[in-house]
Each structure stands twice: as C-alpha cells, then as structure tokens.
Amino acid sequence: MDVVAIVLTIITASTPLLLAATGELITEKSGVLNLGVEGMMLIGAITAFATTTVTDSAVLGVLAGAAAGTSLAFVFGVLVLILLANQVATGLALTIFGIGLSALVGTGFVGIALEPLPKLDLGLLSAMPVIGQILFAQDFLVYLSFFMVVLVAYFLSKTRLGLILRAVGESHDSAHALGYPVLLVRFLAILFGGFMCGLAGSYLSLAYTPLWAENMTAGRGWIAVALVVFGTWRAGRVALGAYLFGTITILQLHVQGWGLEIASQFMSMLPYLATIVVLVLISRDGAKIRLNAPQSIGKVFTPSR
Amino acid sequence: MGSKKTFGLVVAALAIVMVAVWFLAQKKTDEASVSETKIGFVYVGPIGDHGWTFQHDRARLEVEKALGSKIKTTFVESVKEGPDSERVITKLASTGHQLIFTTSFGFMNPTLKAAKKFEKVKFDHATGYKQAENVGTYSARFYEGRYIAGVIAGKVSKTNKIGYVASFPIPEVVRGINAFMLGARSVNPEMSISVVWVNSWYDPGKEGDAAKALIDQGADIITQHTDSPAPLQVAENRGVKGFGQASNMIKFAPKAQLSAIVNNWGAYYVERTKAMMDGSWKSQDVWYGLKEGMVEMAPYTNMPDDVAALAKKTEENIRSGSLHPFTGPIKDQSGKLVVEAGKIADAGMLLGMNFYVEGVQGSLPK
C-alpha cells in the first residue's frame, strides 16, 4: 500500500471543495446564501481551461477562471442586493445558468487535452521521500487553498473588518444603524465567494482532471455549500470537512480495489455519511451553532430611510 | 412603496411575455407537425461528455445529414434516469415527435409508461429488455470489443493486473468485465481484474480518482465502463496503458490508448427513421455487434506489431462468427463450471449476467 500516493490523491480530491467552501463561508457569514456555487465553479472551470488552451499559460488561465467566477458572482450580487431578488431562487438560477453557459462556451473545447498544472519543484526538498512529495511538490492552488483557510479564519476572528462582516451577517439592521455599509460589505463578500469558486473550478479543469467536460463539477459545488453548514460556519471545521470528504472518497475507492466484501453502494454513500456525522458530532452544541450561524442569512435587506 | 409597484410591473410584463411565447410556441408546433417529421433523442449525459452521449449525438447528426430537410431532430441532454425522464419523454411525445430514441438503460420504464400514453408515437430504447407494441429495443454487443481489449491487455500487461473503473453493477457492465477477463485469460492465465465501482455514469473527478487508486494498487492497464475520458487521461499521466470508452479518445491519451471500443449508432438510427417514415417501423429487439458495424474498434496503437496483429485476428474471428467471447469452458469465481467446454453461453445468461468469472477480484455488489 502506497500511503504517499493515497495522500496525494486525497489532496487533489479535497482542494476544489476546500476552495469553494472557503469562499462560500465568507459569503454566508455576511448574511447572503449563494446557492450558485456549482454554476460559478463551472464557469471558472471552462474559462480557465479555454484561456490556458489559447494562451498556453496556466497562470493566466487560473486568473481568468477566478475572474469569471467573480463576474458571475457580480451578477448575483446585483440581483439579490440591488434588485432584492430572493437569494435561494437566484442562487439556483445561477447554478442552472452556469451549467448551460459553460456548456455553450465549452463546445469548442471538448476533446482537448492539457498538461496538468505545474507542480512546485524545490529540488532536493521536493525530492525527499514521503514528506517531500506531499509538502513541497504540489501545484500552487493547493498551497493557496490552505493559505486562504488560514487567512479567512484570521480575518473572521481577529480583524476589525471581519467583525464588521460578521455584524452585517448577524443583524443587518443593527449594522446599518451603526453606520456600516451593509450592501457594500455583502457585495464584496459575494465577489470573494465567486472568486474562490472560480479558483475551485480552475483547479478542476487544470489540475484535477485536465480536460473540459460538461458539468464536470458533478455536484461538488453542492457539497461545498453543505460543508459550510455542517462545519457550522467555522473555517477550521469547513477545512476539516472538506478533507474528511476527500479522504473517505479516495479511501473507499482503494478499499474496493482491495476487494473487500463491502457493498460498493454503501461505500459510495460513506463520504457523505461520515462527513455529516463527524461534523455534527464535533459541533453538536446547539447554543454554539446558533452563535456561529449568521442570523440574517438569506434575508433581504432594505435600508430604512 | 415604490419597489412594490415596480415589482408588480415586472410581474405583469413577465406574464405578458410568457403568454406571447406560449402562443408563438403553439403556432410553431402546429406548423411543424404538418410539414416535417420530428425525431426526438433523450440523453443521459451532456453531449460534450466525449463518450456515450457524444456518440449518440453524432449518430443524430448522421440522421440529419442522411434525411436532410425531411426531418427535424430535437435532443434533450443530461436527463436524470427515473421519474424526471418520463416528464421529458412525455413532453417530446406531446410536441409532435413521431419517433423517440431514449438512450440509457434507466429510461426503460419511463419510456414504456410514455409509450402507453402515446400509442401512435414510436419509441426505440437503448440497452433495455422490455418491449411493447410501439417500443423497440436495441443494444450493441460491446462485450465483443471488450474481449479484444482483454486479449491486448493480457499481452501488454507486465503486472498482470487490470484496473476496471465501473459504473453500476447491472448485467451490461458485468458482462463487459467478464468478457474482458476471458479475453485476457485466453492469452495469459495469470491475469486478474480489480473493479472499482464509482456508482455514477459520469463524474470525471471520481472516475479519475478511481483510476489513480487502481494504478496505486499495481494495475498497469486501465479500462472503464463510465463515460468520461478521465480514467484514460490518468493512465496517460501515470505512464500506464488504457482503453478509450464509447468513442476514440486518442487525443486524451496519445501514448496510452491501446484501442477504443467505439459505439456507432448512426446507421441504425437512419434505418429506423426511414422505417418510421415509410410505415414499416416495427417493434423489435436487436443486438448488433462488430459484424453489423454497431461496435467498432479504434486503431490499435501503442503496442508491439504482433499484439496488434493478434488483436486484428481476434476481431476478424468475432466478426466472421468463428469466435464467440463467451465460449466454454467458463468458470465463475468459486471455480464452478458455468459454461461447458465448447458450448456458448445462452442469451439468457448473457443478458442477465450476475456473476464474475474466474480472475475478477472482489465480490459483485448485489
């Protein structure tokens, strides 16, 4: 059994979930529920793939993917914050729109193969057995995903801006009364969410499976949304959830390959089941969940004049 | 209260637009039903999957090309198997489509239900086993191709281990696994297959992960019964060999693809459409293979010449009928003889295959 290989596969399987969930966490903490994660990821994926194919630059591809996710989030922001559309319905529409638009844009890119995203190479350090490959030979989006989790956790708990963001998510009326720009804060949070979903999509089409295939997210956006809720809106737990899900997904494939006598249908269910059970268990304190959950999530804010 | 007024206006405007669109759509369908024949296609995946659905859509385009302006085709992609598909099929039937191809196993019961409601509409359902007066079924003997792939794998593999990325444990898939195993063991009795079920027809990420897991466990040949090119691409990146599925995937794996089992539905769809137009359409159950051209092999690449020659010879023998992949002696996993030497597995066993042959690892999920 090659543990290193398994760990490497787990990292690739978890990274897109982690990126998207971190973005959605900030969006939800500001009191906005964006169910368009799947759509933004797909738009990010095709834009990144198309840009990389045309320009031959993975960096440009990732930037374009992130920008595409952000622009779709911009549309969402205008709809729910300015035109006061229902967030759940708009989010669902965004997903459907993203699936369709990415398929349309992607028709010319089906059947093209790309080189996977380049990996970090620190010479001797990366060549070290076991640790080297896991710690020092990933592509930059993997490092970025970890950095972002730490950054978001620090931002939410230790900075003044983070406090404002949470206040806006907690009670937009109070925040507004205190003079905080509720709509601006939420807009930025939505854009950040879109940016991260764009990155997650780029990771899918450039590193995870370097190809474009319609609807290639295959539900990962929804898992990211669920992770935020089951991780009770805490960055660390969301990250734990993402890795738990990735780990069990990969391990169940290995267990099947070893030929153990467990029903494959049960194994396929296991990542969902285990992630929910673990996250529910570690955060079963109802009072704390209520503390963490943004109270005005999904509610429309109209500034009183 | 300004916003409420605006909202009311928007709703009113939307309502007007929707009514207008509805009227226009009504008019359009009326016109269409008199002037041309409409053919509907229901797909389980996106047409850009570069596999199963991609090939069905390619065949749809062939129908358009062959019959031109006399017909009009409509397709609905990414239709979930189950109740949702019944809605889609019914919708096509009620909008004037006279022949509808439902192209996934899970559309079987919904197709039959819709067929009951629309007795004049003809249906052709892929890979199913239930027919009706106006429902025919068709499938391809993919196992013939898988047997050839097995022969190649048996010759090329160094670790004697094949990694098989599978979708759902239905007879169609199990038959493919067994055919591959029989082909491999016909040239190398040491071969074994490890199967990983991803419980999905289409999830590039998970299919790729399954391939990685199998390679990590020592497989040096990857083959798949799922719809995306991801497993083959993983094989390419990891430096092992593999087979394309449903369509020629050489672009994704120029160094890894040994061959591909290509589904070619075009000729059949044209034939059925013509039959429907001249009134000779009848419910039937066909199971075509290499001989009829519904199954094709992509060029034999990335292998020594003698292996390619052997593959060609095997293909020729299957086409001419002198070789049937499921010719005894065939033993199941427990070593029990299920097909006696010299006999060929009967249709019942082939269609309802629910056991692994000797050499396949693990147990078949029930």
XYZ file of C-alpha atoms in Angstrom:
671
model
C 0.000 0.000 0.000
C 1.467 3.277 -1.075
C 0.444 5.801 1.548
C 2.096 8.730 -0.208
C 0.150 8.083 -3.394
C -3.083 7.888 -1.435
C -2.366 11.151 0.389
C -1.546 12.889 -2.901
C -4.846 11.744 -4.409
C -6.709 12.862 -1.302
C -5.202 16.340 -1.603
C -6.349 16.677 -5.225
C -9.821 15.434 -4.372
C -10.208 17.813 -1.417
C -8.730 21.014 -2.825
C -11.656 22.074 -5.059
C -14.085 21.508 -2.179
C -11.890 23.487 0.192
C -11.510 26.433 -2.183
C -15.208 26.695 -2.950
C -16.317 26.163 0.653
C -13.933 28.849 1.943
C -15.452 31.334 -0.472
C -18.995 30.345 0.369
C -18.152 30.659 4.066
C -17.349 34.366 3.704
C -20.461 34.953 1.582
C -22.703 33.237 4.122
C -21.030 34.961 7.072
C -22.094 38.269 5.550
C -25.687 37.045 5.595
C -26.035 36.020 1.970
C -26.805 32.483 0.875
C -25.413 31.880 -2.601
C -26.510 28.519 -3.969
C -24.831 29.273 -7.282
C -21.507 27.685 -6.245
C -21.823 24.887 -8.783
C -22.532 27.359 -11.576
C -19.650 29.640 -10.649
C -17.283 26.680 -10.438
C -18.275 25.517 -13.910
C -17.857 28.969 -15.405
C -14.478 29.195 -13.680
C -13.524 25.762 -14.998
C -14.319 26.451 -18.647
C -12.830 29.950 -18.614
C -9.614 28.702 -17.048
C -9.443 25.807 -19.471
C -10.180 27.915 -22.535
C -7.710 30.615 -21.532
C -4.965 28.100 -20.839
C -5.596 26.355 -24.160
C -5.459 29.601 -26.103
C -2.626 31.395 -24.300
C -0.652 28.354 -23.145
C -0.314 29.968 -19.734
C -1.751 28.207 -16.709
C -1.318 31.312 -14.567
C -3.415 33.384 -16.951
C -5.906 30.535 -17.025
C -6.299 30.495 -13.259
C -6.634 34.285 -13.162
C -9.265 34.203 -15.892
C -11.121 31.402 -14.131
C -11.186 33.361 -10.893
C -12.298 36.483 -12.762
C -15.101 34.550 -14.449
C -16.336 33.210 -11.115
C -16.205 36.750 -9.737
C -18.204 38.181 -12.624
C -20.949 35.610 -12.214
C -20.991 36.470 -8.509
C -21.292 40.128 -9.543
C -24.486 39.321 -11.430
C -25.769 37.503 -8.360
C -24.879 40.493 -6.174
C -26.754 42.925 -8.387
C -29.808 40.668 -8.433
C -30.089 39.968 -4.727
C -28.687 43.164 -3.186
C -29.864 45.859 -5.547
C -32.903 44.303 -7.202
C -33.758 42.475 -3.957
C -34.392 39.140 -5.624
C -34.887 36.059 -3.480
C -31.445 34.629 -2.679
C -32.353 30.947 -2.830
C -34.141 31.231 -6.161
C -31.445 33.444 -7.654
C -28.710 31.083 -6.477
C -30.442 28.104 -8.044
C -30.916 30.072 -11.246
C -27.221 30.972 -11.175
C -26.293 27.296 -10.991
C -28.542 26.385 -13.901
C -27.266 29.362 -15.868
C -23.657 28.426 -15.116
C -24.176 24.839 -16.264
C -25.740 25.994 -19.519
C -23.374 28.839 -20.281
C -20.269 26.790 -19.532
C -21.555 24.042 -21.834
C -22.196 26.573 -24.578
C -18.794 28.222 -24.267
C -17.179 24.822 -23.891
C -18.445 23.237 -27.133
C -15.263 24.230 -28.924
C -13.055 22.849 -26.158
C -14.387 19.335 -25.823
C -11.781 16.725 -26.564
C -8.718 18.864 -25.992
C -6.121 17.603 -23.569
C -3.894 19.860 -21.473
C -0.767 19.340 -19.447
C -1.694 19.326 -15.754
C -0.884 22.422 -13.693
C 2.861 22.543 -12.985
C 3.959 21.374 -9.532
C 6.295 23.145 -7.189
C 9.858 21.940 -7.531
C 12.251 22.822 -4.734
C 14.941 20.438 -5.896
C 16.203 18.364 -3.005
C 13.402 19.400 -0.701
C 10.740 18.176 -3.124
C 12.676 15.004 -3.782
C 12.698 13.976 -0.116
C 10.919 10.692 0.421
C 7.343 10.846 1.740
C 7.274 14.428 3.113
C 8.893 15.976 0.063
C 6.224 14.848 -2.351
C 3.365 15.697 -0.033
C 4.568 19.020 1.351
C 6.837 20.532 -1.280
C 5.639 19.238 -4.633
C 2.049 20.426 -5.016
C 0.713 22.901 -7.528
C 0.221 26.450 -6.294
C -3.557 26.239 -5.961
C -3.157 23.613 -3.241
C -0.930 25.942 -1.211
C -3.295 28.786 -1.932
C -6.251 26.774 -0.609
C -4.510 26.302 2.743
C -3.352 29.887 2.868
C -6.890 31.078 2.202
C -8.355 28.984 5.017
C -5.870 30.453 7.489
C -6.425 33.923 6.111
C -10.205 33.625 6.322
C -10.084 32.193 9.845
C -7.809 35.044 10.951
C -9.898 37.622 9.111
C -13.146 36.498 10.716
C -11.921 36.166 14.262
C -9.099 38.671 14.666
C -9.678 41.658 12.426
C -11.957 44.626 12.694
C -13.165 44.143 9.127
C -14.009 40.555 9.952
C -16.036 41.751 12.905
C -17.937 44.149 10.673
C -18.611 41.357 8.189
C -19.974 39.168 10.957
C -22.062 42.029 12.338
C -23.611 42.546 8.932
C -24.430 38.851 8.722
C -25.772 38.782 12.262
C -28.163 41.706 12.081
C -28.119 43.921 9.044
C -30.424 46.415 10.696
C -28.131 46.935 13.678
C -25.080 47.096 11.457
C -26.812 49.638 9.287
C -27.841 51.684 12.323
C -24.219 51.692 13.446
C -23.292 53.188 10.115
C -21.700 50.198 8.413
C -22.240 49.936 4.646
C -24.251 46.709 4.687
C -24.708 46.407 0.950
C -21.062 47.157 0.179
C -19.844 44.578 2.704
C -22.201 41.961 1.311
C -21.286 42.765 -2.251
C -17.598 42.293 -1.518
C -18.316 39.063 0.335
C -20.298 37.761 -2.647
C -17.474 38.701 -5.011
C -14.935 36.911 -2.803
C -17.161 33.836 -2.844
C -17.272 33.961 -6.639
C -13.514 34.440 -6.820
C -12.896 31.320 -4.730
C -15.434 29.278 -6.706
C -13.672 30.396 -9.880
C -10.397 29.141 -8.411
C -12.042 25.863 -7.442
C -13.332 25.462 -10.987
C -9.905 26.281 -12.419
C -8.420 23.598 -10.211
C -10.887 21.054 -11.571
C -10.213 21.712 -15.234
C -6.477 22.441 -14.969
C -5.171 20.145 -12.251
C -7.703 17.564 -11.052
C -8.753 16.239 -14.458
C -7.013 18.477 -17.021
C -9.814 18.424 -19.558
C -13.095 20.154 -20.203
C -16.217 18.066 -19.932
C -19.685 19.457 -19.496
C -20.961 19.559 -15.955
C -17.607 18.270 -14.771
C -18.165 19.538 -11.220
C -20.678 16.710 -10.839
C -22.207 18.135 -7.663
C -19.039 19.319 -5.904
C -20.493 22.817 -5.589
C -23.385 21.470 -3.566
C -21.041 19.565 -1.319
C -19.141 22.806 -0.697
C -22.371 24.539 0.326
C -23.217 21.652 2.647
C -19.723 21.698 4.158
C -20.163 25.312 5.231
C -23.362 24.468 7.074
C -22.116 21.254 8.650
C -18.858 22.972 9.533
C -21.019 25.442 11.465
C -19.545 28.446 9.647
C -16.059 27.991 11.092
C -13.123 27.992 8.713
C -11.208 25.242 10.509
C -14.138 22.888 10.597
C -15.058 23.599 6.999
C -11.492 22.672 6.036
C -11.686 19.558 8.181
C -14.953 18.630 6.489
C -13.501 19.135 3.018
C -10.549 16.876 3.796
C -12.695 14.319 5.556
C -14.909 14.100 2.498
C -11.950 13.877 0.143
C -10.203 11.274 2.302
C -13.157 8.950 2.563
C -13.972 9.321 -1.136
C -10.476 8.161 -2.035
C -10.168 5.515 0.670
C -13.426 3.874 -0.369
C -12.079 3.556 -3.920
C -8.948 1.873 -2.566
C -10.922 -0.424 -0.311
C -12.960 -1.524 -3.333
C -9.767 -2.151 -5.273
C -8.505 -4.423 -2.475
C -11.627 -6.476 -2.996
C -13.119 -6.229 0.497
C -16.612 -7.629 0.848
C -18.490 -4.389 1.403
C -21.294 -3.269 -0.886
C -19.994 -0.613 -3.265
C -23.232 1.318 -2.957
C -22.614 1.664 0.761
C -19.026 2.725 0.111
C -20.189 5.446 -2.259
C -22.501 6.778 0.385
C -19.834 6.746 3.077
C -18.138 10.110 2.350
C -21.441 11.948 2.717
C -22.495 9.986 5.754
C -19.192 10.178 7.607
C -18.645 13.873 6.912
C -22.091 14.775 8.190
C -21.835 12.538 11.246
C -18.389 13.788 12.258
C -19.181 17.446 11.725
C -22.495 17.140 13.531
C -20.828 15.360 16.453
C -17.993 17.837 16.943
C -20.365 20.764 16.798
C -23.466 19.338 18.410
C -23.667 22.138 20.982
C -26.824 23.900 19.842
C -26.015 27.143 21.586
C -22.667 27.403 19.835
C -24.204 26.668 16.455
C -26.642 29.499 16.994
C -23.713 31.721 17.917
C -21.862 30.866 14.720
C -24.771 30.839 12.330
C -25.264 34.221 10.667
C -28.729 35.204 11.826
C -29.753 37.285 8.825
C -28.735 34.693 6.254
C -30.995 34.715 3.242
C -32.929 37.762 4.414
C -33.447 40.700 2.115
C -32.060 43.991 3.393
C -33.765 47.256 2.535
C -32.183 50.202 4.270
C -34.844 52.147 6.191
C -34.918 55.745 5.157
C -43.700 51.595 -1.560
C -42.041 52.313 -4.889
C -40.407 48.912 -5.029
C -43.726 47.096 -4.729
C -45.110 48.951 -7.702
C -42.042 48.133 -9.774
C -42.340 44.520 -8.734
C -45.946 44.428 -9.870
C -44.986 45.922 -13.196
C -42.190 43.409 -13.683
C -44.528 40.509 -12.922
C -47.122 41.869 -15.328
C -44.519 42.319 -18.050
C -43.196 38.806 -17.490
C -46.685 37.382 -17.672
C -47.300 39.122 -20.996
C -44.012 37.841 -22.416
C -44.740 34.310 -21.262
C -48.199 34.269 -22.812
C -46.758 35.635 -26.045
C -44.028 32.999 -26.108
C -46.604 30.309 -25.410
C -48.738 31.449 -28.330
C -45.756 31.569 -30.648
C -44.616 28.136 -29.496
C -48.098 26.702 -30.100
C -48.123 28.101 -33.576
C -44.688 26.749 -34.298
C -45.506 23.198 -33.216
C -48.688 23.239 -35.299
C -46.770 24.231 -38.370
C -44.020 21.755 -37.674
C -46.350 18.796 -37.260
C -47.745 19.127 -40.747
C -44.610 19.938 -42.671
C -41.930 17.645 -41.267
C -41.210 14.533 -39.296
C -39.818 15.177 -35.863
C -37.411 12.796 -34.199
C -36.586 13.101 -30.509
C -33.490 11.990 -28.630
C -33.182 11.707 -24.862
C -29.625 11.619 -23.495
C -28.437 10.687 -20.040
C -25.278 12.811 -20.169
C -24.182 16.046 -21.775
C -23.418 15.836 -25.495
C -19.936 17.061 -24.649
C -19.048 14.039 -22.499
C -16.866 12.722 -25.316
C -18.203 9.256 -24.604
C -21.597 7.599 -24.538
C -23.848 10.578 -25.204
C -21.346 12.181 -27.572
C -21.643 9.109 -29.822
C -25.439 9.124 -29.728
C -25.449 12.748 -30.720
C -23.007 12.085 -33.514
C -25.487 9.496 -34.785
C -28.311 12.038 -34.527
C -26.327 14.357 -36.775
C -25.898 11.479 -39.224
C -29.670 11.099 -39.361
C -29.993 14.814 -40.088
C -27.376 14.553 -42.782
C -28.930 11.492 -44.408
C -32.510 12.705 -44.419
C -31.942 16.426 -44.555
C -34.926 18.712 -44.696
C -37.485 15.914 -44.482
C -36.927 15.629 -40.757
C -36.206 17.717 -37.741
C -34.418 16.369 -34.692
C -34.649 17.502 -31.100
C -32.472 16.328 -28.259
C -32.645 16.750 -24.516
C -29.349 16.152 -22.726
C -28.354 15.393 -19.128
C -31.708 13.833 -18.329
C -31.692 12.060 -14.979
C -32.764 8.445 -15.036
C -36.051 7.893 -13.254
C -39.238 9.963 -12.942
C -37.710 13.103 -14.438
C -37.018 11.287 -17.683
C -40.678 10.330 -18.005
C -41.563 14.006 -17.974
C -39.025 14.713 -20.724
C -40.131 11.774 -22.868
C -43.795 12.686 -22.461
C -43.008 16.256 -23.377
C -41.303 15.172 -26.605
C -44.149 12.830 -27.457
C -46.759 15.512 -26.855
C -44.978 18.056 -29.046
C -45.284 16.101 -32.242
C -42.213 13.867 -32.214
C -43.088 10.670 -34.009
C -40.032 8.628 -33.166
C -38.132 8.977 -29.924
C -34.810 7.368 -29.067
C -34.250 7.012 -25.337
C -30.595 6.264 -24.949
C -29.954 4.974 -21.456
C -30.825 1.812 -19.555
C -32.569 3.741 -16.772
C -35.054 5.250 -19.229
C -36.658 1.835 -19.726
C -39.729 2.075 -17.506
C -40.345 5.779 -18.173
C -40.233 5.020 -21.912
C -42.796 2.244 -21.523
C -45.053 4.475 -19.455
C -44.885 7.276 -22.014
C -45.457 4.754 -24.807
C -48.720 3.672 -23.191
C -49.951 7.234 -23.196
C -48.902 7.937 -26.784
C -49.786 4.882 -28.790
C -49.072 6.465 -32.171
C -45.567 7.562 -31.259
C -42.746 5.063 -31.829
C -40.027 4.581 -29.269
C -36.630 2.961 -29.512
C -34.916 2.330 -26.215
C -31.212 1.600 -25.952
C -29.904 -1.297 -23.852
C -33.245 -2.226 -22.297
C -35.009 -5.584 -22.262
C -38.714 -4.687 -22.213
C -40.578 -4.135 -25.480
C -44.115 -3.083 -26.359
C -46.175 -2.623 -29.500
C -44.607 0.789 -30.059
C -41.376 0.305 -28.085
C -38.419 -1.408 -29.679
C -35.066 -2.009 -28.051
C -31.579 -2.002 -29.440
C -28.203 -2.593 -27.989
C -24.702 -3.304 -29.107
C -22.511 -6.267 -28.307
C -19.852 -4.168 -26.646
C -18.554 -7.304 -24.996
C -17.063 -8.305 -28.345
C -14.875 -5.225 -28.209
C -14.082 -5.794 -24.564
C -12.912 -9.315 -25.311
C -10.450 -7.936 -27.879
C -9.326 -5.307 -25.352
C -8.791 -8.127 -22.864
C -6.624 -10.031 -25.327
C -4.493 -6.932 -25.850
C -4.254 -6.300 -22.104
C -3.195 -9.892 -21.497
C -0.307 -9.440 -23.910
C 0.759 -5.929 -22.893
C 0.421 -6.010 -19.088
C 3.569 -6.589 -17.035
C 1.953 -6.663 -13.594
C -0.831 -8.985 -14.808
C -3.296 -6.689 -13.129
C -6.079 -4.778 -14.821
C -7.855 -1.867 -13.170
C -11.509 -1.603 -14.149
C -13.434 1.622 -13.412
C -17.082 0.575 -13.417
C -20.346 2.461 -13.114
C -23.256 0.396 -11.809
C -23.486 -3.372 -11.215
C -26.006 -4.088 -13.988
C -25.724 -7.090 -16.360
C -24.412 -4.897 -19.210
C -21.419 -3.786 -17.147
C -20.795 -7.177 -15.543
C -20.832 -8.790 -18.998
C -18.190 -6.317 -20.102
C -15.954 -7.113 -17.129
C -16.289 -10.848 -17.748
C -15.637 -10.545 -21.483
C -12.501 -8.533 -20.739
C -11.341 -11.138 -18.245
C -11.983 -14.034 -20.622
C -10.086 -12.230 -23.373
C -7.135 -11.530 -21.092
C -7.024 -15.069 -19.714
C -7.210 -16.542 -23.199
C -3.647 -15.328 -23.748
C -2.355 -15.127 -20.171
C -3.939 -17.262 -17.410
C -2.225 -15.168 -14.704
C -4.302 -12.055 -15.415
C -6.670 -10.629 -12.825
C -9.066 -7.677 -12.712
C -9.706 -5.321 -9.801
C -13.008 -3.495 -10.103
C -13.836 -0.135 -8.543
C -17.469 0.967 -8.716
C -17.934 4.717 -8.788
C -21.760 4.474 -8.789
C -22.073 7.106 -11.472
C -22.024 7.114 -15.264
C -20.352 10.459 -15.367
C -18.148 12.144 -12.773
C -14.757 12.920 -14.326
C -13.121 13.661 -10.970
C -14.246 10.475 -9.307
C -13.560 8.320 -12.367
C -10.030 9.709 -12.450
C -9.581 9.111 -8.715
C -10.705 5.519 -9.143
C -8.120 5.049 -11.890
C -5.420 6.532 -9.647
C -6.384 4.176 -6.819
C -6.189 1.175 -9.153
C -2.807 2.213 -10.531
C -1.519 2.759 -6.991
C -2.549 -0.816 -6.293
C -0.455 -2.152 -9.126
C -2.704 -2.157 -12.175
C -0.834 -1.248 -15.353
C -3.861 -1.413 -17.656
C -6.841 0.846 -17.010
C -10.177 0.258 -18.596
C -13.520 1.792 -17.838
C -17.234 1.478 -18.154
C -18.004 5.096 -17.350
C -18.460 7.927 -19.796
C -15.664 10.494 -19.442
C -12.084 10.303 -20.722
C -10.703 10.985 -17.226
C -9.543 7.427 -16.374
C -7.683 7.115 -19.661
C -6.121 10.520 -19.113
C -4.910 9.422 -15.684
C -3.371 6.363 -17.360
C -1.555 8.675 -19.771
C -0.225 10.892 -16.963
C 0.870 7.916 -14.861
C 2.577 6.190 -17.783
C 0.371 3.093 -17.932
C -1.895 1.912 -20.749
C -5.636 2.029 -21.200
C -8.631 1.843 -23.499
C -10.997 4.506 -24.776
C -14.655 4.063 -23.987
C -17.558 4.638 -26.383
C -15.540 6.901 -28.658
C -11.967 7.167 -29.865
C -10.181 9.045 -27.081
C -6.699 9.033 -28.580
C -6.484 12.829 -28.235
C -6.588 12.472 -24.468
C -4.001 9.732 -24.352
C -1.745 9.671 -27.405
C 0.781 7.476 -25.583
C -1.601 5.381 -23.504
C -4.604 4.421 -25.614
C -4.225 0.882 -26.901
C -7.539 0.990 -28.710
C -11.091 2.082 -28.008
C -14.454 0.411 -28.271
C -16.399 2.815 -30.453
C -20.187 2.854 -30.432
C -21.590 3.544 -33.866
C -25.337 4.106 -33.769
C -25.630 6.185 -36.954
C -26.619 3.507 -39.453
C -29.243 2.105 -37.092
C -30.816 5.481 -36.384
C -31.040 6.274 -40.087
C -32.572 2.857 -40.779
C -35.168 3.240 -38.015
C -36.067 6.777 -39.034
C -36.592 5.698 -42.641
C -38.707 2.752 -41.471
C -40.864 5.067 -39.398
C -41.333 7.410 -42.360
C -42.402 4.719 -44.828
C -44.584 2.989 -42.257
C -42.526 -0.186 -41.918
C -41.374 0.533 -38.376
C -41.994 -2.429 -36.100
C -41.098 -3.057 -32.510
C -38.019 -5.234 -32.485
C -35.144 -6.220 -30.293
C -31.755 -6.005 -31.949
C -28.349 -6.730 -30.561
C -25.760 -5.771 -33.132
C -22.024 -6.147 -32.846
C -18.829 -5.903 -34.856
C -20.458 -7.706 -37.781
C -23.182 -5.106 -38.246
C -20.819 -2.250 -37.502
C -22.568 -1.027 -34.369
C -19.367 -1.779 -32.471
C -16.072 -0.669 -33.946
C -12.503 -0.804 -32.735
C -10.325 2.297 -32.866
C -6.868 1.765 -34.433
C -4.565 -0.500 -32.427
C -1.847 1.811 -31.147
C 0.977 1.866 -28.593
C 1.555 -1.905 -28.769
C 4.000 -4.262 -30.488
C 3.091 -5.340 -34.024
C 2.467 -8.951 -33.086
C -0.071 -7.895 -30.455
C -1.797 -5.624 -32.943
C -1.899 -8.499 -35.423
C -3.373 -10.807 -32.787
C -5.993 -8.177 -31.936
C -6.914 -7.816 -35.603
C -7.193 -11.552 -35.979
C -9.416 -11.798 -32.897
C -11.588 -9.008 -34.260
C -11.859 -10.804 -37.603
C -12.777 -14.096 -35.938
C -15.516 -12.474 -33.885
C -16.854 -10.672 -36.942
C -16.958 -13.848 -39.007
C -18.629 -15.707 -36.164
C -15.901 -18.302 -35.716
C -15.150 -16.999 -32.235
C -17.679 -16.145 -29.548
C -16.189 -14.448 -26.465
C -18.395 -16.461 -24.128
C -17.351 -19.919 -25.300
C -16.823 -22.544 -22.569
C -15.225 -23.687 -20.503
C -16.151 -20.710 -18.342
C -15.808 -20.908 -14.581
C -17.269 -18.469 -12.115
C -15.311 -17.003 -9.194
C -15.846 -20.038 -6.999
C -14.430 -22.287 -9.715
C -17.815 -23.755 -10.629
C -18.168 -24.562 -14.314
C -20.994 -22.384 -15.667
C -20.498 -22.953 -19.391
C -19.262 -26.324 -20.530
C -16.305 -26.683 -22.865
C -17.220 -25.984 -26.454
C -20.647 -24.569 -25.587
C -21.593 -20.907 -25.924
C -23.338 -19.041 -23.105
C -27.033 -18.727 -23.938
C -28.796 -15.406 -24.416
C -30.436 -15.648 -21.007
C -27.096 -15.908 -19.260
C -25.580 -13.110 -21.352
C -28.473 -10.706 -20.822
C -28.903 -11.368 -17.139
C -25.254 -11.841 -16.227
C -24.922 -11.530 -12.482
C -21.702 -13.322 -11.583
C -17.997 -12.718 -12.042
C -15.878 -15.166 -13.986
C -12.697 -16.615 -12.531
C -9.959 -13.990 -12.213
C -12.078 -10.999 -11.279
C -11.249 -9.883 -7.730
C -13.736 -8.903 -5.035
C -17.404 -9.693 -4.894
C -20.115 -8.427 -7.178
C -22.352 -5.883 -5.401
C -25.928 -7.087 -5.387
